[in-house]
Coordinates of C-alpha atoms in Angstrom, one line a residue:
Chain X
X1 CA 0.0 0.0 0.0
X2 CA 1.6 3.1 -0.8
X3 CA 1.7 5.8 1.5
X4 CA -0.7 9.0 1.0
X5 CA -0.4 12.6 3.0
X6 CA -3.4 14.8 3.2
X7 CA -2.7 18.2 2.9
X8 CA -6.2 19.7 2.9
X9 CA -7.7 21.7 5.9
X10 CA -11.3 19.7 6.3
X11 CA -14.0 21.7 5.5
X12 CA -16.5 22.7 7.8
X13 CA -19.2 25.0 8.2
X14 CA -19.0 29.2 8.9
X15 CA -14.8 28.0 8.3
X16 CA -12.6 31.1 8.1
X17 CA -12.4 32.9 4.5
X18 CA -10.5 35.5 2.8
X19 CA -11.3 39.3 3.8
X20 CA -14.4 40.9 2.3
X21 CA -15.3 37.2 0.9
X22 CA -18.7 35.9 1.7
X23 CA -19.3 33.6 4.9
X24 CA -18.4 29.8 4.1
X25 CA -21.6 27.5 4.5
X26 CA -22.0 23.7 4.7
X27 CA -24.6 22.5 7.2
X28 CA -26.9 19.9 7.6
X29 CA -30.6 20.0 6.1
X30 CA -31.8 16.5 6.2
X31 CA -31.1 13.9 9.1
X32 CA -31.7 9.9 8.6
X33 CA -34.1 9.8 11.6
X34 CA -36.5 12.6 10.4
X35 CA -35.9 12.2 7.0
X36 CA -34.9 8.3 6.1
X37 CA -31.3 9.9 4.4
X38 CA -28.4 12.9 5.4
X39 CA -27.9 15.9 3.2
X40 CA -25.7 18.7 3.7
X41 CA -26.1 22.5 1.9
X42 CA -22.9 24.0 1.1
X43 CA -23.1 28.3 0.2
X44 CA -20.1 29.9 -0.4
X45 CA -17.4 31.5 -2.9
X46 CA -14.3 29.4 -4.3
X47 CA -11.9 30.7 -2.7
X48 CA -12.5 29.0 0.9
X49 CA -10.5 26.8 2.1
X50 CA -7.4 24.3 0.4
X51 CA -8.2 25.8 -3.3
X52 CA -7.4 25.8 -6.6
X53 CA -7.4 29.3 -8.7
X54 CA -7.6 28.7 -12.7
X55 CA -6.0 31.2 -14.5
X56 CA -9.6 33.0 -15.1
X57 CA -9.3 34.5 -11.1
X58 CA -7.4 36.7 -12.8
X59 CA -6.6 36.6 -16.6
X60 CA -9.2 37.6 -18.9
X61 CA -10.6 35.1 -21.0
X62 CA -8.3 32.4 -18.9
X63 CA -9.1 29.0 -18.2
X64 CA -11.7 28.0 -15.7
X65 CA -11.4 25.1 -13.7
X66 CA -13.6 22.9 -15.8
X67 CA -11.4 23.7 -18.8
X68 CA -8.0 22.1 -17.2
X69 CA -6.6 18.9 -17.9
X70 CA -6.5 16.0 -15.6
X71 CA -2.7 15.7 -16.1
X72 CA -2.2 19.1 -15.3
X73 CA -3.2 18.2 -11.4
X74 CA 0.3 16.1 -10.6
X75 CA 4.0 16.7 -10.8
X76 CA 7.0 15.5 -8.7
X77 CA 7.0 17.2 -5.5
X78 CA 9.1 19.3 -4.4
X79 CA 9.0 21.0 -0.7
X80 CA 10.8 25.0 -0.3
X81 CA 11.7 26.0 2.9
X82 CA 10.5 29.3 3.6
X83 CA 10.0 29.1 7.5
X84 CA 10.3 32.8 9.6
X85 CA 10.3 34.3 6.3
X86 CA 7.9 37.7 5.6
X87 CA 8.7 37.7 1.7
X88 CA 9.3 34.9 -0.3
X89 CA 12.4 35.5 -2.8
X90 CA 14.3 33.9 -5.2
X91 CA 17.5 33.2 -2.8
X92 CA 15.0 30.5 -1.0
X93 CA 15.5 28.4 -4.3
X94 CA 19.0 28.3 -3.8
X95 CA 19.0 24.6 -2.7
X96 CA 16.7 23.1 -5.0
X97 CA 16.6 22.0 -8.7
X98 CA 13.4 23.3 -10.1
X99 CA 12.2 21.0 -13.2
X100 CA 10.0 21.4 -15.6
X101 CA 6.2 20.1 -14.1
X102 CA 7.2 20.2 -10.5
X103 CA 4.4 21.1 -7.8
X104 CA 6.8 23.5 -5.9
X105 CA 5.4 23.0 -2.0
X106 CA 6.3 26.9 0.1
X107 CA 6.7 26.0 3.5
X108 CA 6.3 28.7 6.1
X109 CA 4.4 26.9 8.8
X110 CA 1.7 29.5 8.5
X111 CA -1.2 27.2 8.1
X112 CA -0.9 26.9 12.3
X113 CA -2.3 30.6 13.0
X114 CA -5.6 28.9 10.6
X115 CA -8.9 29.8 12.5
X116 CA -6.8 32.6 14.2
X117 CA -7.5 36.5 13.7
X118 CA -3.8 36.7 12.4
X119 CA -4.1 34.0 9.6
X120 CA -5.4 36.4 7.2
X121 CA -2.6 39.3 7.9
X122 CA 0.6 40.0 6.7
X123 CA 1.4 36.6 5.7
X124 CA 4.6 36.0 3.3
X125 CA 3.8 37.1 0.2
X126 CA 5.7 36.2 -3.0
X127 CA 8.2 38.9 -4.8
X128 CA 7.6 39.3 -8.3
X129 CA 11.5 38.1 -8.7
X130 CA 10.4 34.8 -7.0
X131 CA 7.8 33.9 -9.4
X132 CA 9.6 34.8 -12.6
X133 CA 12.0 31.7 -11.0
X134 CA 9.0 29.7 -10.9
X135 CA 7.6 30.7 -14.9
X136 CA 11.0 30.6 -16.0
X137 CA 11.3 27.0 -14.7
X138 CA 7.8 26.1 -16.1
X139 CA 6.7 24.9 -13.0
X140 CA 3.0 23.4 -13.4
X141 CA 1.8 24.4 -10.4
X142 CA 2.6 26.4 -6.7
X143 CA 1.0 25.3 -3.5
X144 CA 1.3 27.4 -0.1
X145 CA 0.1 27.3 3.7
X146 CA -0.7 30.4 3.7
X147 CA -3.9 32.5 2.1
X148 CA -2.1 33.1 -1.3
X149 CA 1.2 34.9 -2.8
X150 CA 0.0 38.3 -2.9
X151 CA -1.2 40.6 0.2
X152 CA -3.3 42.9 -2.0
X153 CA -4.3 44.1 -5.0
X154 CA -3.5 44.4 -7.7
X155 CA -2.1 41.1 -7.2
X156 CA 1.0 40.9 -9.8
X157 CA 2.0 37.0 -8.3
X158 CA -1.5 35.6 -9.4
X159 CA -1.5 37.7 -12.7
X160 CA 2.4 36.5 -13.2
X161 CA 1.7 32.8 -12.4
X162 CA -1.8 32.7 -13.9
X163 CA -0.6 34.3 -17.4
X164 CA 1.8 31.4 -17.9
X165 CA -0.5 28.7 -16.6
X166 CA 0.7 27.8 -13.2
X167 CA -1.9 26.8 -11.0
X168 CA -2.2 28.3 -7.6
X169 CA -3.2 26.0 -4.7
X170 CA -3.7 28.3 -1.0
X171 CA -4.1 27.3 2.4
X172 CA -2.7 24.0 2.4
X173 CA -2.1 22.4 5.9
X174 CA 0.8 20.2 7.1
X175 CA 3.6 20.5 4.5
X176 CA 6.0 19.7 7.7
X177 CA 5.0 16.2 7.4
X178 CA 7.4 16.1 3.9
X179 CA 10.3 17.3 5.4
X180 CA 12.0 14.0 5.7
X181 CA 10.7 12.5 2.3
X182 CA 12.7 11.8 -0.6
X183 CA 10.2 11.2 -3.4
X184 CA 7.0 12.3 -4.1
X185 CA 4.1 13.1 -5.8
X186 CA 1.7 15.7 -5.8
X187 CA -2.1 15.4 -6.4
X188 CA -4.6 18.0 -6.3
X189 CA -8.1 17.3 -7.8
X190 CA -10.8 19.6 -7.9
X191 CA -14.4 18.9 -8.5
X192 CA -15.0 19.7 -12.3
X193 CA -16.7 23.1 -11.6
X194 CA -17.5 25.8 -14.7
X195 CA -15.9 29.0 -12.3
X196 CA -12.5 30.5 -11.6
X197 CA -11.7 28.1 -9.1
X198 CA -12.7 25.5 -6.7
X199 CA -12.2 23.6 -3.6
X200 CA -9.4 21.1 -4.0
X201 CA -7.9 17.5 -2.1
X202 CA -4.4 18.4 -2.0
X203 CA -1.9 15.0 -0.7
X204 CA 1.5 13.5 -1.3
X205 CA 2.2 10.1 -2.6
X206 CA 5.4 9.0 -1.0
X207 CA 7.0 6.9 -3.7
Chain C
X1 CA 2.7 10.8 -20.4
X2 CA -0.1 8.3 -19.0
X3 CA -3.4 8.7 -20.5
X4 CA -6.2 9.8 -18.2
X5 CA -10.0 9.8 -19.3
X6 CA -11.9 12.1 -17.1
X7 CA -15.7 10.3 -16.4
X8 CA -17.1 13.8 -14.8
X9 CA -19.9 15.9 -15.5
X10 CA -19.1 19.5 -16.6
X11 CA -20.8 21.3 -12.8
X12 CA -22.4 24.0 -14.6
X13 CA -25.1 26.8 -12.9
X14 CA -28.7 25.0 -12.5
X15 CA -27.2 21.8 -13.2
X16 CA -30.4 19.1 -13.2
X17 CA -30.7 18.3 -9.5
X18 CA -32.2 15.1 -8.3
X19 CA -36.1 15.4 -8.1
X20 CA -37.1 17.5 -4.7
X21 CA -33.6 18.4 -3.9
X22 CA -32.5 22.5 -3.6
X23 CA -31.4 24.4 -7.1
X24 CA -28.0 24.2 -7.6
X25 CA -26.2 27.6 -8.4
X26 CA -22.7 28.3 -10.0
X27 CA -22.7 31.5 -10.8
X28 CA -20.1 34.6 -11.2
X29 CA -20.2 37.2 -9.2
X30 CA -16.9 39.5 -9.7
X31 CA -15.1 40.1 -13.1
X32 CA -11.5 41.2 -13.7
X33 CA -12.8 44.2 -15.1
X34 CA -15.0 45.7 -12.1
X35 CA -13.0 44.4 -9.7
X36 CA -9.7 43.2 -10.7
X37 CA -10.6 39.4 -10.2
X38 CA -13.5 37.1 -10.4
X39 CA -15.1 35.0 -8.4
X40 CA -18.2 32.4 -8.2
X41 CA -20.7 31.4 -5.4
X42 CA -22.3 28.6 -5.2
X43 CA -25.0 27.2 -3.6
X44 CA -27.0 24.0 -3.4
X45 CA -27.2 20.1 -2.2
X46 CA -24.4 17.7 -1.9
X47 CA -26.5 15.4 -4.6
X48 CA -25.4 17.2 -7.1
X49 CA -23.7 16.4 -10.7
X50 CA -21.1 13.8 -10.1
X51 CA -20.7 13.1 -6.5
X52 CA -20.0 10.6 -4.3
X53 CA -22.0 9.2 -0.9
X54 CA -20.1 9.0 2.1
X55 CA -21.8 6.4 4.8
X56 CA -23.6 8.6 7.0
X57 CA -25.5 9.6 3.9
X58 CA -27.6 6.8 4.7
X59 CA -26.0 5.4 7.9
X60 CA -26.4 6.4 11.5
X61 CA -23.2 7.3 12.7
X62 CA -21.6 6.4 9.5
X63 CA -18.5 8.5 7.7
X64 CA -18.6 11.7 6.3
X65 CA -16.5 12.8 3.4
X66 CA -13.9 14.1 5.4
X67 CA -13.3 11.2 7.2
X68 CA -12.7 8.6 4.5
X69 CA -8.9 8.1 3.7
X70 CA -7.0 8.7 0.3
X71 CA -6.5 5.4 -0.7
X72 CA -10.4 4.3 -0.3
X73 CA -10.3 6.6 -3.7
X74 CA -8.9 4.6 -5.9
X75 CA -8.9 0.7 -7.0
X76 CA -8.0 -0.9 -10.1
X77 CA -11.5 -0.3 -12.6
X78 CA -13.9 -3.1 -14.0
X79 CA -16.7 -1.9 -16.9
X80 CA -19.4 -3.9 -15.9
X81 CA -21.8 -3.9 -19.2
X82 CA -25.2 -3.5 -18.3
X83 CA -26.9 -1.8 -21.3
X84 CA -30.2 -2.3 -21.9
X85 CA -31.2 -3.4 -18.4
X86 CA -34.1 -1.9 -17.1
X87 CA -32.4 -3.2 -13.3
X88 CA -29.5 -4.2 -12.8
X89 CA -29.0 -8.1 -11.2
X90 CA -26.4 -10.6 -10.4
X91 CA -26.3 -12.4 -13.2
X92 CA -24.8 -9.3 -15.1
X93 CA -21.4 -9.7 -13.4
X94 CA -21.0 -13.6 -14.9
X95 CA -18.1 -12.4 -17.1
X96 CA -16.1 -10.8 -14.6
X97 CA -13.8 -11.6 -11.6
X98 CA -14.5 -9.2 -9.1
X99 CA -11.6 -8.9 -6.6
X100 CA -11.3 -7.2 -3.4
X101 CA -10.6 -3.3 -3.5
X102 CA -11.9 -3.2 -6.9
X103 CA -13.6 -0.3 -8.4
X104 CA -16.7 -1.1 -10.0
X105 CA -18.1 0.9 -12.9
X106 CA -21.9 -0.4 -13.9
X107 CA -22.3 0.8 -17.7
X108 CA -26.0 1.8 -18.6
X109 CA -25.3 4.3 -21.2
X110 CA -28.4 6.4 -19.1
X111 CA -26.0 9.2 -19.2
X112 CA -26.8 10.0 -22.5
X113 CA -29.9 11.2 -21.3
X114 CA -28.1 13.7 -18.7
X115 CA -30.0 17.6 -19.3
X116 CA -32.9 15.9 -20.3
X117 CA -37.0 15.1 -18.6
X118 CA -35.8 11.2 -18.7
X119 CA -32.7 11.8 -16.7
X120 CA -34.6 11.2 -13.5
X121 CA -36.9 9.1 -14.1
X122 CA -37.2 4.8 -13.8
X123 CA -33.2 4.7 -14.3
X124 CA -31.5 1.0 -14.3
X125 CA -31.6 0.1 -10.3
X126 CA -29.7 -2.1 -8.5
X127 CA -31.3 -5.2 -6.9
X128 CA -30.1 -6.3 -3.5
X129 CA -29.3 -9.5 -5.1
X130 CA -26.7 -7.6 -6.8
X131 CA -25.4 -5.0 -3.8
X132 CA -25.2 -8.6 -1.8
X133 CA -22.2 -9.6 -4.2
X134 CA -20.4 -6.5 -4.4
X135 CA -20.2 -6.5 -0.3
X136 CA -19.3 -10.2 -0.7
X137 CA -16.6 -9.2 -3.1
X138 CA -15.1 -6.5 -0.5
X139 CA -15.0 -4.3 -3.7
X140 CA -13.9 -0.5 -2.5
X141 CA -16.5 1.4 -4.9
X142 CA -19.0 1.5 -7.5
X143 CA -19.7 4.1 -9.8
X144 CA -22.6 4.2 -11.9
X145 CA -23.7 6.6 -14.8
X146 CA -27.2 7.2 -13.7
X147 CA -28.7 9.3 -10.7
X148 CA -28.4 6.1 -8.0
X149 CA -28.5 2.4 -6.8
X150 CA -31.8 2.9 -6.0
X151 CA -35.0 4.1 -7.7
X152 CA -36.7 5.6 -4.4
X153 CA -37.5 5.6 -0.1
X154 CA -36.1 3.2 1.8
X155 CA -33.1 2.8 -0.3
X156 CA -31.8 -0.6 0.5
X157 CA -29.5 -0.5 -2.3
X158 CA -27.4 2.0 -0.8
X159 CA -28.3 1.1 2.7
X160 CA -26.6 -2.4 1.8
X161 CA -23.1 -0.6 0.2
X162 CA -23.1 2.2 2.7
X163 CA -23.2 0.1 6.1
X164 CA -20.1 -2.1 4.5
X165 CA -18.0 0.9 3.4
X166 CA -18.3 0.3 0.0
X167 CA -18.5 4.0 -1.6
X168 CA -21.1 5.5 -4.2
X169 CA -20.6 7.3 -7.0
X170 CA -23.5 8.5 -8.9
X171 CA -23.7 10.2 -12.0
X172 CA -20.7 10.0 -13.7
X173 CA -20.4 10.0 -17.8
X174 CA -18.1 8.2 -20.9
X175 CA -17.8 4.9 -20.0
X176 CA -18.1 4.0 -23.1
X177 CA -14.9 5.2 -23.4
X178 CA -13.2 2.3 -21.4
X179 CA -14.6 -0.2 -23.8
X180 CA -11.4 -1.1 -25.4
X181 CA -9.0 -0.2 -22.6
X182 CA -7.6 -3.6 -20.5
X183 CA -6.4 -2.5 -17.3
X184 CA -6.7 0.9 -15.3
X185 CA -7.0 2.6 -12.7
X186 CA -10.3 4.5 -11.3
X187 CA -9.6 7.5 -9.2
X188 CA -12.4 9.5 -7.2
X189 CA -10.9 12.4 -5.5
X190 CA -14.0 14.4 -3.4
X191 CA -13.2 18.1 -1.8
X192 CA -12.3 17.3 2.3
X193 CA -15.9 18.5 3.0
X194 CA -17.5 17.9 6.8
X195 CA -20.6 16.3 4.9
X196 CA -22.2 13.4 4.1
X197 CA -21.6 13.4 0.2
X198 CA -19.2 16.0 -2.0
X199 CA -18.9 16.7 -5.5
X200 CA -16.2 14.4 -7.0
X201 CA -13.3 14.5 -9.8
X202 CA -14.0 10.6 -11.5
X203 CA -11.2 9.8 -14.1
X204 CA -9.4 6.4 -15.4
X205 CA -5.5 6.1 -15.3
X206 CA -4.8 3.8 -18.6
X207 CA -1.9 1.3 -17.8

């Protein structure tokens, strides 16, 4: 059996989301006893959560979810360290090959302040320098612990990433777990919605 | 490369929802050129499009989505032909060695009538017959291209797969597709949602 690490916060109801978003539903609306069967409502944006952004969250006329590629949701894994950092530069690469197709991993342990009023401030944000490292290495796609790799608008790391196809996966939880693995994989599936992103199950497959 | 076949549903807004259940809703509501990015909401059951049931959706106490582990989402695949069955019964799986951790894809073709009146209505059932051989096979899934195991209340169909941790997916599309392909792989990958079913990305890994 191989071995698989989640890297997706669960998803629960009124979970934190990203400032001015709206509130993050998913409650229960029918119960067995009452009803003979469970169901569950879920209202919400995209962007809650361990997500995906398709290049149309920011580029017009980009790709929506729906429009991607199932091969385009794996590469080799490969984890950055970026712990105590405030902005994430280039000179964090210097230990690591990039290769074409990678899923880069950026570590800063932020994902522990989740559900914390300092989760969505000042978290490290990428330099425009940085991702040019990542296009330039044609990456396929970045994950982070943290809400995303811009503070604000108007969002230059999205639009930089986004133009050139590299998917954006935010708020993943746990990428400590990696840090004595050798060889992996990265998966991260979303459900096949028509919209500029989606909610996403993000885990390693140690090889 | 390995060749991947996708088996989901485009989730699109007002998606055809299973008769009594609650609209579902994908729609945009920010554009890169109000606001500098865009964004959907949506809204709606967990019974939606392709999707797979967890075990408390008909099980008392039984798992929810978030629960389940990675590696009950994937298990080598078996086309099971059932075209032209009006239910679907034991004597359907005569062909086939079923082996445990199997995933289990029952082939109507009803997804052909997806978007239309006939979608919901007297689709190829399963009889408890057939669920009893599936348990007795300790297959890990069955996915099915039509709205359910069962046709209506009480639902011993899924009651039978549910209580034995045998996963449901309903509503998926192309099987036709795997016709000519020999061995693969079935992946199922749902969003880590606190619920008793999720939206699901179904696709085949060709070997």
């Amino acid at each position: 059996m191989p071995e698989y690490i989640d890297l997706t916060h669960i998803h629960t109801d009124d979970m934190p989301v990203y400032p001015g978003d709206p509130c993050a539903r998913l409650y229960q609306t029918s119960w067995i006893k009452e009803n003979g069967f469970s169901d569950h409502i879920i209202e919400g944006g995209m962007h809650v959560g361990t997500h995906m952004d398709a290049p149309l969250h920011m580029i017009e006329s980009g790709k929506l979810i729906s429009d991607l590629r199932i091969d385009q949701f794996k590469g080799r894994g490969l984890l950055i360290n970026a712990r105590g950092k405030t902005k994430i530069e280039p000179d964090i690469l210097t230990p690591y090959t990039l290769c074409k197709g990678d899923v880069i991993l950026i570590w800063t342990g932020w994902d522990k302040k989740f559900g914390t009023d300092q989760y969505y401030k000042d978290w490290p944000y990428f330099t425009e320098e940085f991702c040019d490292r990542l296009v330039n290495a044609d990456i396929a796609m970045v994950c982070m612990d943290t809400p995303g790799p811009d503070l604000d608008a108007p969002f230059p790391a999205h639009k930089l990433l986004l133009k050139r196809q590299i998917l954006i996966v935010e708020n993943v939880t746990g990428l400590e777990t990696l840090q004595d693995k050798e060889n992996y994989i990265i998966h991260a599936y979303p459900p096949k919605y028509m919209a500029d992103a989606a909610p996403v199950r993000v885990f390693a497959e140690i090889l």
